[in-house]
């Protein structure tokens, strides 16, 4: 016989699990699921400590009444009187009480019952708001300010990763508006808002982050060997300026640990064929590669190792040569060093086998700093075109300090991010766009905290955007809020994200890198997309033929019976 409270827990867990599956694209991990079960069992217990639901008390009373009747019958059968206390006091049934079998008081005042009912409705409502509405004011105006007042920047960062890792983080259950979709490298991406590197450095909360509605989750930067990063304190809030200064210096658990985490997600999802390594429709998983502090400044080995390790498990690999907190790293943006580096990583990528997850090789993207001048950006564009890099993220944090910064921490050493850097990054996007052909997408990142900011990047020719600092300040609803604001603007203007990007890219990109097509034959972009699509199909076909061949060879080598 299952005790009532366990039944309650079981039902509540099933409801929660069904809601998860239905609303969040089968978001499962073994550890996450174990936590969900524990939580499903724990929260009715917690509720029960404060309040015993009336319905459960009533059921228990009926159960005791039934027991009493049986007992009285037994006494009659044994020839005793029903109220014979010398046999066995009937009260025994009602006095074997513990926390979960305690009878409700015989009569409860309507006020108390009203208070309990209100408490239940409120707590259930708050839980529903917390869990199912990532954009709720609860997160932005209650949880985040409380965190800022009580924890330092690094501790709240760690806590946020833990909550999102646990499977108990909130969800964005709203399907993305179709005006947000766009095409990137042959994939139909569901919205243009991604999460930048540095939040989930060790790939602990990949699914928790996708649950918040990001279409691109970038984990890392990851270094080959584990390293602790710079001494603490190393992250500083500049609240008056909506900014952060960090000098983390790539704390990383290293390739092996992060790889095992990424691989642990796979068995749950791999029943069917996957479009992308994110294992979600319309989303991409990116891995940001860093280098160890003690590796030689101009060596490319750490990046090549990253490509080999994470290539088969990611949609995008980001070569990060722009963090200001690793000595010598930004020097790799110089023309000669960059040429060597990008040639090595593209070769390593091209030698990877086709991934068995998404039947592709990963895209390679370069992440640059916002502190480059016009001629440096022109050089970088030249190297990108010559080496076959697939895209660029503009940009990382800046070492500049605008004079208008107000916060006391503005003099800290490290990279500045957030609202004050938008001017620098947008300028860099425009300069780079003018030096890159239209088929190489730019991903805009820096100071984006609203739909209008994101659209500014799109109008400058960025195919999509990433956020970090605004997510750190506004919390889990940031992605949903920015998407809603974009949709509102798009509807007002009667256009779509893809159309805005296409117009800007056509207008501002470097021209004439490919022979012009005759009118009526489609745009260069369309031809490139078609070629990429064809390439993808051929890759898939090739890997299927390989597996058929393997099976044929295996069958042929079986002894004949
Ligand atoms: C605390 C913190 C840590 C970061 N760590 C990394 C990192 O490890 N690798 C990286 O490429 N960028 C890192 N970044 C840079 C962000 O990915 C992003 O490029 C930058 O913050 C600009 O975007 P934002 O203004 O929206 O924050 C970090 C940023 C912050 C604030």
Coordinates of C-alpha atoms and ligand atoms in Angstrom, one line a residue:
X1 CA 0.0 0.0 0.0
X2 CA 1.5 3.3 -1.0
X3 CA 1.1 6.0 1.7
X4 CA -1.1 8.9 0.5
X5 CA 1.7 11.4 0.7
X6 CA 3.8 9.3 -1.7
X7 CA 0.9 9.1 -4.1
X8 CA 0.7 12.8 -3.9
X9 CA 4.4 13.1 -4.6
X10 CA 4.2 10.7 -7.5
X11 CA 1.3 12.4 -9.1
X12 CA 3.0 15.8 -8.8
X13 CA 6.2 14.5 -10.3
X14 CA 4.4 12.9 -13.2
X15 CA 2.5 16.2 -13.9
X16 CA 5.8 18.1 -13.7
X17 CA 7.6 15.6 -16.0
X18 CA 4.8 15.7 -18.5
X19 CA 4.8 19.5 -18.5
X20 CA 8.6 19.4 -19.0
X21 CA 8.3 17.1 -22.0
X22 CA 5.4 18.9 -23.6
X23 CA 6.7 22.3 -23.1
X24 CA 10.5 22.0 -23.3
X25 CA 11.4 19.7 -26.2
X26 CA 12.2 16.6 -24.2
X27 CA 14.8 18.2 -22.0
X28 CA 16.4 15.3 -20.1
X29 CA 19.6 14.3 -18.5
X30 CA 20.0 11.5 -16.1
X31 CA 21.2 13.7 -13.2
X32 CA 18.6 16.3 -14.0
X33 CA 15.9 13.7 -14.0
X34 CA 17.0 12.3 -10.6
X35 CA 16.9 15.8 -9.2
X36 CA 13.4 16.4 -10.7
X37 CA 12.2 13.2 -9.0
X38 CA 13.6 14.2 -5.7
X39 CA 12.1 17.6 -6.0
X40 CA 8.8 16.2 -7.1
X41 CA 8.8 14.1 -3.9
X42 CA 10.2 16.9 -1.7
X43 CA 7.9 19.8 -2.3
X44 CA 4.6 18.2 -1.2
X45 CA 6.5 17.1 1.9
X46 CA 7.6 20.7 2.5
X47 CA 4.1 21.9 1.9
X48 CA 2.8 19.3 4.4
X49 CA 5.1 20.6 7.1
X50 CA 3.3 24.0 7.0
X51 CA -0.2 22.8 6.0
X52 CA -2.0 19.6 5.7
X53 CA -4.3 19.7 2.7
X54 CA -7.9 19.4 3.7
X55 CA -8.6 16.8 1.1
X56 CA -5.9 14.5 2.5
X57 CA -7.3 14.9 6.1
X58 CA -10.8 14.0 4.9
X59 CA -9.4 10.9 3.2
X60 CA -7.6 9.9 6.3
X61 CA -10.7 10.3 8.4
X62 CA -12.6 8.1 6.1
X63 CA -9.8 5.5 6.3
X64 CA -9.9 5.6 10.1
X65 CA -13.7 5.4 10.2
X66 CA -13.5 2.3 8.0
X67 CA -10.9 0.8 10.3
X68 CA -13.1 1.4 13.3
X69 CA -16.0 -0.3 11.6
X70 CA -13.9 -3.4 10.9
X71 CA -12.7 -3.4 14.5
X72 CA -16.3 -3.2 15.8
X73 CA -17.3 -6.1 13.6
X74 CA -14.3 -8.1 14.8
X75 CA -15.4 -7.5 18.4
X76 CA -19.0 -8.6 17.6
X77 CA -17.6 -11.8 15.9
X78 CA -15.5 -12.4 19.1
X79 CA -18.7 -11.9 21.2
X80 CA -17.6 -8.6 22.8
X81 CA -19.3 -5.3 23.0
X82 CA -18.5 -2.7 20.4
X83 CA -17.4 -0.2 23.1
X84 CA -15.4 -2.8 25.1
X85 CA -12.4 -0.7 26.0
X86 CA -10.7 -3.6 27.7
X87 CA -10.3 -5.3 24.4
X88 CA -8.3 -2.6 22.6
X89 CA -9.0 1.1 23.0
X90 CA -10.5 2.4 19.8
X91 CA -8.5 5.6 20.1
X92 CA -5.3 3.7 19.3
X93 CA -6.2 4.1 15.6
X94 CA -6.3 7.8 16.0
X95 CA -3.3 8.3 18.2
X96 CA -0.7 6.6 16.0
X97 CA 0.3 9.9 14.5
X98 CA 3.3 11.3 12.9
X99 CA 4.0 14.3 10.8
X100 CA 2.3 12.9 7.8
X101 CA -0.6 11.0 9.4
X102 CA -1.7 13.6 11.8
X103 CA -5.5 14.1 11.8
X104 CA -6.8 17.5 11.0
X105 CA -8.3 19.3 14.0
X106 CA -11.9 18.4 14.4
X107 CA -13.0 21.9 13.6
X108 CA -11.0 24.6 11.8
X109 CA -12.2 28.2 11.8
X110 CA -13.1 29.5 8.3
X111 CA -10.5 32.2 8.7
X112 CA -7.7 29.6 9.2
X113 CA -9.0 27.5 6.3
X114 CA -9.1 30.7 4.2
X115 CA -5.5 31.6 5.1
X116 CA -4.3 28.0 4.3
X117 CA -6.1 28.0 1.0
X118 CA -4.6 31.4 0.1
X119 CA -1.2 30.2 1.1
X120 CA -1.6 27.2 -1.1
X121 CA -2.8 29.1 -4.1
X122 CA 0.0 31.7 -3.6
X123 CA 2.7 29.1 -3.3
X124 CA 1.5 27.1 -6.3
X125 CA 1.1 30.3 -8.3
X126 CA 4.6 31.5 -7.4
X127 CA 6.0 28.2 -8.2
X128 CA 4.2 28.2 -11.6
X129 CA 5.4 31.7 -12.3
X130 CA 9.0 30.8 -11.3
X131 CA 9.1 27.6 -13.3
X132 CA 7.0 28.3 -16.4
X133 CA 7.5 32.0 -17.0
X134 CA 11.1 32.9 -17.4
X135 CA 10.1 36.4 -18.2
X136 CA 8.2 37.1 -15.0
X137 CA 8.8 40.2 -12.9
X138 CA 9.6 37.7 -10.1
X139 CA 12.9 37.0 -11.7
X140 CA 13.9 40.4 -12.9
X141 CA 12.7 42.6 -10.1
X142 CA 12.8 40.3 -7.0
X143 CA 15.3 37.4 -7.4
X144 CA 18.0 39.3 -9.3
X145 CA 18.1 42.4 -7.0
X146 CA 18.1 40.1 -3.9
X147 CA 21.1 38.2 -5.4
X148 CA 22.9 41.4 -6.2
X149 CA 22.5 42.6 -2.6
X150 CA 23.4 39.3 -1.0
X151 CA 26.2 37.8 -3.1
X152 CA 29.3 39.0 -4.9
X153 CA 29.4 38.8 -8.7
X154 CA 31.2 35.5 -8.9
X155 CA 29.2 33.7 -6.2
X156 CA 25.9 34.7 -7.9
X157 CA 27.3 33.5 -11.3
X158 CA 28.1 30.2 -9.7
X159 CA 24.7 29.9 -8.1
X160 CA 23.0 30.7 -11.3
X161 CA 24.9 27.9 -13.1
X162 CA 24.0 25.5 -10.3
X163 CA 20.3 26.2 -10.5
X164 CA 20.3 26.0 -14.3
X165 CA 22.3 22.8 -14.1
X166 CA 19.9 21.2 -11.6
X167 CA 17.0 21.1 -14.0
X168 CA 15.0 23.3 -11.6
X169 CA 15.6 26.5 -13.6
X170 CA 12.7 28.3 -15.2
X171 CA 11.5 27.6 -18.7
X172 CA 10.6 29.7 -21.7
X173 CA 7.6 27.7 -22.9
X174 CA 6.6 30.1 -25.7
X175 CA 7.3 29.0 -29.3
X176 CA 9.4 31.5 -31.2
X177 CA 7.5 33.8 -33.5
X178 CA 8.1 32.9 -37.2
X179 CA 9.2 36.4 -37.9
X180 CA 12.3 35.7 -35.9
X181 CA 13.5 32.7 -37.9
X182 CA 16.5 33.0 -40.3
X183 CA 18.9 30.8 -42.1
X184 CA 22.5 30.3 -40.9
X185 CA 24.8 27.9 -42.7
X186 CA 21.8 26.0 -44.1
X187 CA 20.1 25.6 -40.7
X188 CA 16.7 27.2 -40.0
X189 CA 17.4 29.0 -36.7
X190 CA 14.3 29.7 -34.6
X191 CA 15.4 33.1 -33.2
X192 CA 18.4 35.5 -33.4
X193 CA 19.3 35.6 -29.7
X194 CA 22.2 33.6 -28.4
X195 CA 24.1 33.3 -25.2
X196 CA 27.8 34.5 -25.4
X197 CA 30.7 32.5 -24.0
X198 CA 31.9 32.8 -20.4
X199 CA 28.6 32.1 -18.6
X200 CA 28.7 28.3 -18.8
X201 CA 32.5 27.9 -18.9
X202 CA 32.4 24.1 -18.3
X203 CA 29.3 23.0 -20.2
X204 CA 27.4 22.3 -17.0
X205 CA 24.0 23.9 -17.8
X206 CA 23.6 23.4 -21.6
X207 CA 20.0 22.2 -21.4
X208 CA 19.0 24.7 -18.7
X209 CA 20.2 27.5 -21.0
X210 CA 18.5 26.2 -24.1
X211 CA 15.3 26.0 -21.9
X212 CA 15.6 29.8 -21.5
X213 CA 15.0 30.2 -25.2
X214 CA 18.5 30.9 -26.5
X215 CA 19.0 29.6 -30.1
X216 CA 22.8 29.5 -29.7
X217 CA 24.4 28.4 -26.4
X218 CA 28.2 28.9 -26.4
X219 CA 30.1 27.1 -23.6
X220 CA 33.6 27.9 -22.6
X221 CA 36.2 29.2 -23.0
X222 CA 37.6 25.8 -22.4
X223 CA 41.4 25.2 -22.1
X224 CA 43.1 21.8 -22.9
X225 CA 44.4 21.3 -19.3
X226 CA 42.4 22.3 -16.2
X227 CA 43.5 25.7 -14.8
X228 CA 42.2 27.8 -11.9
X229 CA 42.2 31.2 -13.6
X230 CA 43.3 34.5 -11.9
X231 CA 43.1 35.0 -8.2
X232 CA 39.8 36.3 -6.7
X233 CA 38.2 38.8 -6.7
X234 CA 38.1 38.8 -10.5
X235 CA 34.6 39.9 -11.4
X236 CA 33.1 43.3 -10.6
X237 CA 29.6 44.8 -11.1
X238 CA 29.4 48.3 -12.4
X239 CA 25.7 48.6 -11.6
X240 CA 25.3 52.3 -12.3
X241 CA 26.7 51.7 -15.8
X242 CA 24.9 48.3 -16.5
X243 CA 28.4 46.9 -17.0
X244 CA 30.8 44.3 -15.7
X245 CA 34.6 44.1 -15.6
X246 CA 36.0 40.6 -15.4
X247 CA 39.5 39.2 -15.3
X248 CA 38.6 35.6 -14.9
X249 CA 41.6 34.5 -16.9
X250 CA 39.9 31.3 -18.3
X251 CA 39.2 29.2 -15.2
X252 CA 38.5 25.9 -16.8
X253 CA 37.9 22.2 -15.9
X254 CA 39.7 21.3 -19.1
X255 CA 38.9 19.4 -22.3
X256 CA 38.4 15.9 -20.8
X257 CA 35.9 16.9 -18.1
X258 CA 33.8 19.1 -20.4
X259 CA 33.9 16.5 -23.2
X260 CA 32.5 13.8 -20.8
X261 CA 29.7 16.2 -19.9
X262 CA 28.7 16.8 -23.5
X263 CA 28.8 13.2 -24.2
X264 CA 26.6 12.4 -21.3
X265 CA 23.8 14.3 -22.9
X266 CA 23.9 12.2 -26.1
X267 CA 22.3 8.8 -25.3
X268 CA 19.1 10.4 -24.1
X269 CA 18.6 12.2 -27.4
X270 CA 20.2 10.0 -30.0
X271 CA 17.2 7.7 -30.7
X272 CA 16.4 9.7 -33.8
X273 CA 18.5 11.5 -36.4
X274 CA 19.5 15.0 -35.2
X275 CA 19.7 18.2 -37.3
X276 CA 22.2 19.8 -35.0
X277 CA 24.6 19.0 -32.1
X278 CA 22.5 21.2 -29.8
X279 CA 20.0 18.3 -30.0
X280 CA 17.2 20.8 -30.3
X281 CA 15.3 22.0 -33.3
X282 CA 16.4 25.4 -34.7
X283 CA 19.3 25.8 -32.2
X284 CA 23.1 25.5 -32.3
X285 CA 25.6 24.3 -29.7
X286 CA 28.9 26.3 -29.8
X287 CA 32.1 25.5 -28.0
X288 CA 34.5 28.4 -27.4
X289 CA 38.2 27.3 -27.4
X290 CA 40.8 29.0 -25.2
X291 CA 44.4 28.3 -24.4
X292 CA 46.2 27.5 -21.2
X293 CA 48.1 30.3 -19.5
X294 CA 51.4 28.4 -19.6
X295 CA 51.2 27.5 -23.3
X296 CA 53.6 29.5 -25.5
X297 CA 52.0 32.7 -26.6
X298 CA 52.2 32.0 -30.3
X299 CA 51.4 28.3 -30.2
X300 CA 48.3 27.0 -32.0
X301 CA 48.3 23.5 -30.5
X302 CA 45.7 24.3 -27.8
X303 CA 43.2 25.4 -30.5
X304 CA 44.0 22.4 -32.7
X305 CA 43.5 20.1 -29.8
X306 CA 40.1 21.8 -29.1
X307 CA 39.0 21.3 -32.7
X308 CA 39.9 17.6 -32.5
X309 CA 38.2 17.1 -29.1
X310 CA 35.0 19.0 -29.5
X311 CA 34.6 19.0 -33.3
X312 CA 32.4 15.8 -33.4
X313 CA 30.1 17.2 -30.7
X314 CA 29.4 20.7 -31.6
X315 CA 27.8 22.8 -34.4
X316 CA 30.2 25.6 -34.1
X317 CA 33.8 25.9 -32.7
X318 CA 34.8 29.5 -31.7
X319 CA 38.5 30.4 -31.9
X320 CA 38.8 32.9 -29.1
X321 CA 41.9 35.1 -29.6
X322 CA 40.4 38.2 -28.0
X323 CA 40.2 37.7 -24.3
X324 CA 42.2 40.5 -22.6
X325 CA 42.9 38.3 -19.5
X326 CA 45.3 35.7 -20.9
X327 CA 48.8 37.2 -21.6
X328 CA 49.7 37.2 -25.3
X329 CA 46.4 35.9 -26.5
X330 CA 45.3 39.0 -28.3
X331 CA 48.6 39.0 -30.2
X332 CA 47.2 36.1 -32.2
X333 CA 45.0 38.6 -34.0
X334 CA 48.1 40.0 -35.8
X335 CA 48.0 39.1 -39.5
X336 CA 50.9 36.6 -39.6
X337 CA 50.0 34.8 -36.4
X338 CA 46.3 34.7 -37.3
X339 CA 47.1 33.2 -40.7
X340 CA 49.1 30.4 -39.1
X341 CA 46.4 29.8 -36.5
X342 CA 43.4 29.8 -38.8
X343 CA 45.1 27.6 -41.4
X344 CA 45.9 25.1 -38.7
X345 CA 42.4 25.0 -37.2
X346 CA 40.7 24.8 -40.6
X347 CA 43.0 21.9 -41.6
X348 CA 42.2 20.1 -38.3
X349 CA 38.5 20.6 -38.8
X350 CA 38.6 19.4 -42.4
X351 CA 40.3 16.2 -41.3
X352 CA 37.6 15.4 -38.8
X353 CA 35.3 12.5 -39.7
X354 CA 31.7 13.5 -40.4
X355 CA 29.9 13.7 -37.0
X356 CA 27.6 10.8 -36.3
X357 CA 25.3 13.2 -34.4
X358 CA 24.4 15.7 -37.2
X359 CA 26.2 14.2 -40.2
X360 CA 28.4 17.4 -40.5
X361 CA 31.7 18.9 -39.6
X362 CA 31.5 21.9 -37.3
X363 CA 31.6 25.5 -38.5
X364 CA 34.6 27.5 -37.4
X365 CA 34.1 31.0 -36.1
X366 CA 36.7 33.6 -35.0
X367 CA 35.9 35.8 -32.0
X368 CA 37.7 39.2 -32.1
X369 CA 38.2 42.1 -29.8
X370 CA 36.4 45.5 -30.2
X371 CA 39.7 47.3 -29.8
X372 CA 41.0 46.9 -33.3
X373 CA 41.6 49.8 -35.7
X374 CA 40.4 49.9 -39.3
X375 CA 43.6 48.5 -40.8
X376 CA 43.7 45.6 -38.3
X377 CA 40.1 44.7 -39.1
X378 CA 40.9 44.8 -42.8
X379 CA 43.9 42.5 -42.3
X380 CA 41.7 40.1 -40.3
X381 CA 39.0 40.1 -43.0
X382 CA 41.7 39.2 -45.5
X383 CA 42.9 36.3 -43.5
X384 CA 39.4 35.0 -42.9
X385 CA 38.6 35.0 -46.6
X386 CA 41.9 33.3 -47.3
X387 CA 41.5 30.5 -44.8
X388 CA 37.9 29.4 -45.1
X389 CA 36.6 30.5 -41.7
X390 CA 32.8 30.4 -41.6
X391 CA 31.9 33.4 -39.5
X392 CA 33.1 36.0 -36.9
X393 CA 31.8 37.0 -33.5
X394 CA 32.2 40.7 -32.9
X395 CA 33.2 41.0 -30.1
X396 CA 34.8 40.1 -26.8
X397 CA 35.2 42.6 -23.9
X398 CA 37.1 45.8 -24.2
X399 CA 40.2 47.1 -22.5
X400 CA 39.0 50.7 -23.1
X401 CA 37.3 52.7 -20.3
X402 CA 34.8 55.2 -21.6
X403 CA 35.1 58.5 -19.7
X404 CA 31.3 58.4 -18.8
X405 CA 31.6 55.4 -16.5
X406 CA 30.4 56.2 -13.0
X407 CA 30.8 53.1 -10.9
X408 CA 33.6 52.9 -8.3
X409 CA 34.9 49.6 -9.8
X410 CA 35.6 51.3 -13.2
X411 CA 39.3 51.3 -12.6
X412 CA 39.6 47.5 -12.1
X413 CA 41.8 45.7 -14.5
X414 CA 40.1 43.4 -17.0
X415 CA 37.6 43.3 -19.8
X416 CA 34.7 45.7 -19.8
X417 CA 31.3 44.4 -21.0
X418 CA 27.7 45.6 -21.1
X419 CA 26.0 48.8 -22.3
X420 CA 29.1 51.0 -22.4
X421 CA 30.8 48.8 -25.1
X422 CA 27.9 48.8 -27.6
X423 CA 29.4 51.8 -29.4
X424 CA 32.7 50.1 -29.9
X425 CA 31.3 46.8 -31.0
X426 CA 28.8 48.2 -33.4
X427 CA 31.5 50.3 -35.0
X428 CA 33.7 47.1 -35.4
X429 CA 30.7 45.2 -36.9
X430 CA 30.2 47.9 -39.5
X431 CA 33.9 48.1 -40.4
X432 CA 34.2 44.3 -40.7
X433 CA 30.9 44.0 -42.7
X434 CA 32.3 46.3 -45.3
X435 CA 35.4 44.1 -45.6
X436 CA 33.8 40.7 -45.7
X437 CA 31.7 39.1 -48.4
X438 CA 28.1 38.5 -47.7
X439 CA 28.3 34.8 -47.4
X440 CA 30.4 35.1 -44.2
X441 CA 28.0 35.9 -41.3
X442 CA 28.9 38.2 -38.4
X443 CA 27.5 37.5 -35.0
X444 CA 27.1 40.8 -33.1
X445 CA 27.8 40.8 -29.3
X446 CA 28.4 43.7 -27.0
X447 CA 26.0 45.8 -24.8
X448 CA 22.8 44.2 -26.1
X449 CA 20.0 44.5 -23.6
X450 CA 16.8 45.1 -25.6
X451 CA 15.1 44.3 -28.9
X452 CA 16.0 47.7 -30.2
X453 CA 19.8 47.0 -29.5
X454 CA 19.5 43.7 -31.3
X455 CA 17.8 45.3 -34.3
X456 CA 20.6 47.9 -34.5
X457 CA 23.1 45.1 -35.0
X458 CA 20.9 43.5 -37.6
X459 CA 20.7 46.8 -39.5
X460 CA 24.5 47.0 -39.4
X461 CA 24.7 43.6 -41.0
X462 CA 24.9 41.1 -38.1
X463 CA 23.1 37.9 -38.8
X464 CA 22.3 37.2 -35.2
X465 CA 23.3 38.5 -31.7
X466 CA 24.6 37.2 -28.4
X467 CA 24.2 38.6 -24.9
X468 CA 26.0 38.1 -21.6
X469 CA 26.0 41.1 -19.3
X470 CA 22.3 42.0 -19.6
X471 CA 21.6 38.3 -18.8
X472 CA 23.7 38.7 -15.7
X473 CA 21.7 41.8 -14.6
X474 CA 18.2 40.9 -15.7
X475 CA 18.2 37.2 -15.2
X476 CA 16.5 34.3 -16.8
X477 CA 13.9 36.2 -18.7
X478 CA 16.4 38.3 -20.7
X479 CA 16.2 36.2 -23.8
X480 CA 12.4 36.0 -23.9
X481 CA 12.1 39.7 -23.3
X482 CA 14.5 40.7 -26.1
X483 CA 12.7 38.3 -28.5
X484 CA 9.3 39.7 -27.6
X485 CA 10.6 43.3 -28.1
X486 CA 12.1 42.3 -31.5
X487 CA 8.8 40.8 -32.5
X488 CA 6.9 43.9 -31.5
X489 CA 9.1 46.1 -33.6
X490 CA 9.0 43.7 -36.6
X491 CA 5.2 43.6 -36.5
X492 CA 5.0 47.4 -36.4
X493 CA 7.4 47.7 -39.4
X494 CA 5.7 44.8 -41.2
X495 CA 9.0 43.0 -41.8
X496 CA 11.0 40.0 -40.5
X497 CA 14.4 39.6 -38.9
X498 CA 15.7 37.7 -42.0
X499 CA 14.6 40.5 -44.3
X500 CA 16.3 43.2 -42.3
X501 CA 19.5 41.2 -42.1
X502 CA 19.4 40.3 -45.8
X503 CA 19.0 44.0 -46.8
X504 CA 21.8 45.2 -44.6
X505 CA 24.2 42.4 -45.6
X506 CA 23.5 43.0 -49.3
X507 CA 24.0 46.7 -48.9
X508 CA 27.1 46.8 -46.6
X509 CA 29.1 43.7 -47.5
X510 CA 32.2 43.6 -49.6
X511 CA 31.1 43.3 -53.2
X512 CA 32.1 41.4 -56.2
X513 CA 33.8 38.5 -54.5
X514 CA 31.8 36.1 -56.7
X515 CA 30.8 36.4 -60.3
X516 CA 27.4 38.1 -60.6
X517 CA 24.4 36.0 -61.6
X518 CA 22.0 37.1 -64.3
X519 CA 18.7 38.5 -63.2
X520 CA 16.2 35.8 -62.6
X521 CA 18.8 33.3 -61.6
X522 CA 18.6 34.2 -57.9
X523 CA 21.0 36.1 -55.6
X524 CA 24.5 35.0 -54.7
X525 CA 23.3 34.3 -51.2
X526 CA 20.7 31.9 -52.5
X527 CA 23.2 30.1 -54.7
X528 CA 25.6 29.7 -51.8
X529 CA 22.8 28.4 -49.5
X530 CA 21.8 25.9 -52.2
X531 CA 25.3 24.7 -52.6
X532 CA 25.7 24.4 -48.8
X533 CA 22.5 22.4 -48.6
X534 CA 23.6 20.1 -51.4
X535 CA 26.9 19.7 -49.7
X536 CA 25.1 18.7 -46.5
X537 CA 23.0 16.1 -48.3
X538 CA 26.1 14.6 -50.0
X539 CA 27.8 14.4 -46.6
X540 CA 24.8 12.6 -45.1
X541 CA 24.6 10.3 -48.1
X542 CA 28.3 9.6 -47.8
X543 CA 28.0 8.6 -44.1
X544 CA 25.0 6.5 -44.7
X545 CA 26.8 4.7 -47.5
X546 CA 29.7 4.2 -45.1
X547 CA 27.5 2.5 -42.5
X548 CA 25.8 0.4 -45.2
X549 CA 29.3 -0.7 -46.3
X550 CA 30.3 -1.5 -42.8
X551 CA 27.2 -3.6 -42.2
X552 CA 27.7 -5.4 -45.6
X553 CA 31.3 -6.2 -44.7
X554 CA 30.3 -7.4 -41.2
X555 CA 27.5 -9.6 -42.7
X556 CA 29.9 -11.0 -45.3
X557 CA 32.4 -11.9 -42.6
X558 CA 29.8 -13.9 -40.6
X559 CA 30.4 -17.7 -40.9
X560 CA 27.7 -19.3 -43.2
X561 CA 25.4 -21.6 -41.3
Ligands
LIG1 C1 32.1 37.5 -16.6 C2 32.4 37.3 -18.0 C3 33.2 36.3 -18.5 C4 33.5 36.1 -19.8 N1 34.2 35.0 -20.2 C5 34.4 34.8 -21.5 C6 35.1 33.7 -22.0 O1 35.5 32.8 -21.2 N2 35.3 33.5 -23.3 C7 34.9 34.5 -24.2 O2 35.1 34.3 -25.4 N3 34.2 35.6 -23.8 C8 34.0 35.8 -22.5 N4 33.3 36.9 -22.1 C9 32.9 37.9 -23.1 C10 31.4 37.7 -23.5 O3 31.3 36.5 -24.2 C11 31.0 38.8 -24.5 O4 31.7 38.7 -25.6 C12 31.2 40.2 -23.9 O5 30.8 40.2 -22.5 C13 30.3 41.2 -24.6 O6 28.9 41.0 -24.5 P1 28.0 41.7 -23.4 O7 28.2 43.2 -23.5 O8 26.6 41.3 -23.8 O9 28.4 41.1 -22.1 C14 33.0 37.1 -20.7 C15 32.2 38.1 -20.3 C16 32.0 38.3 -19.0 C17 31.2 39.5 -18.5

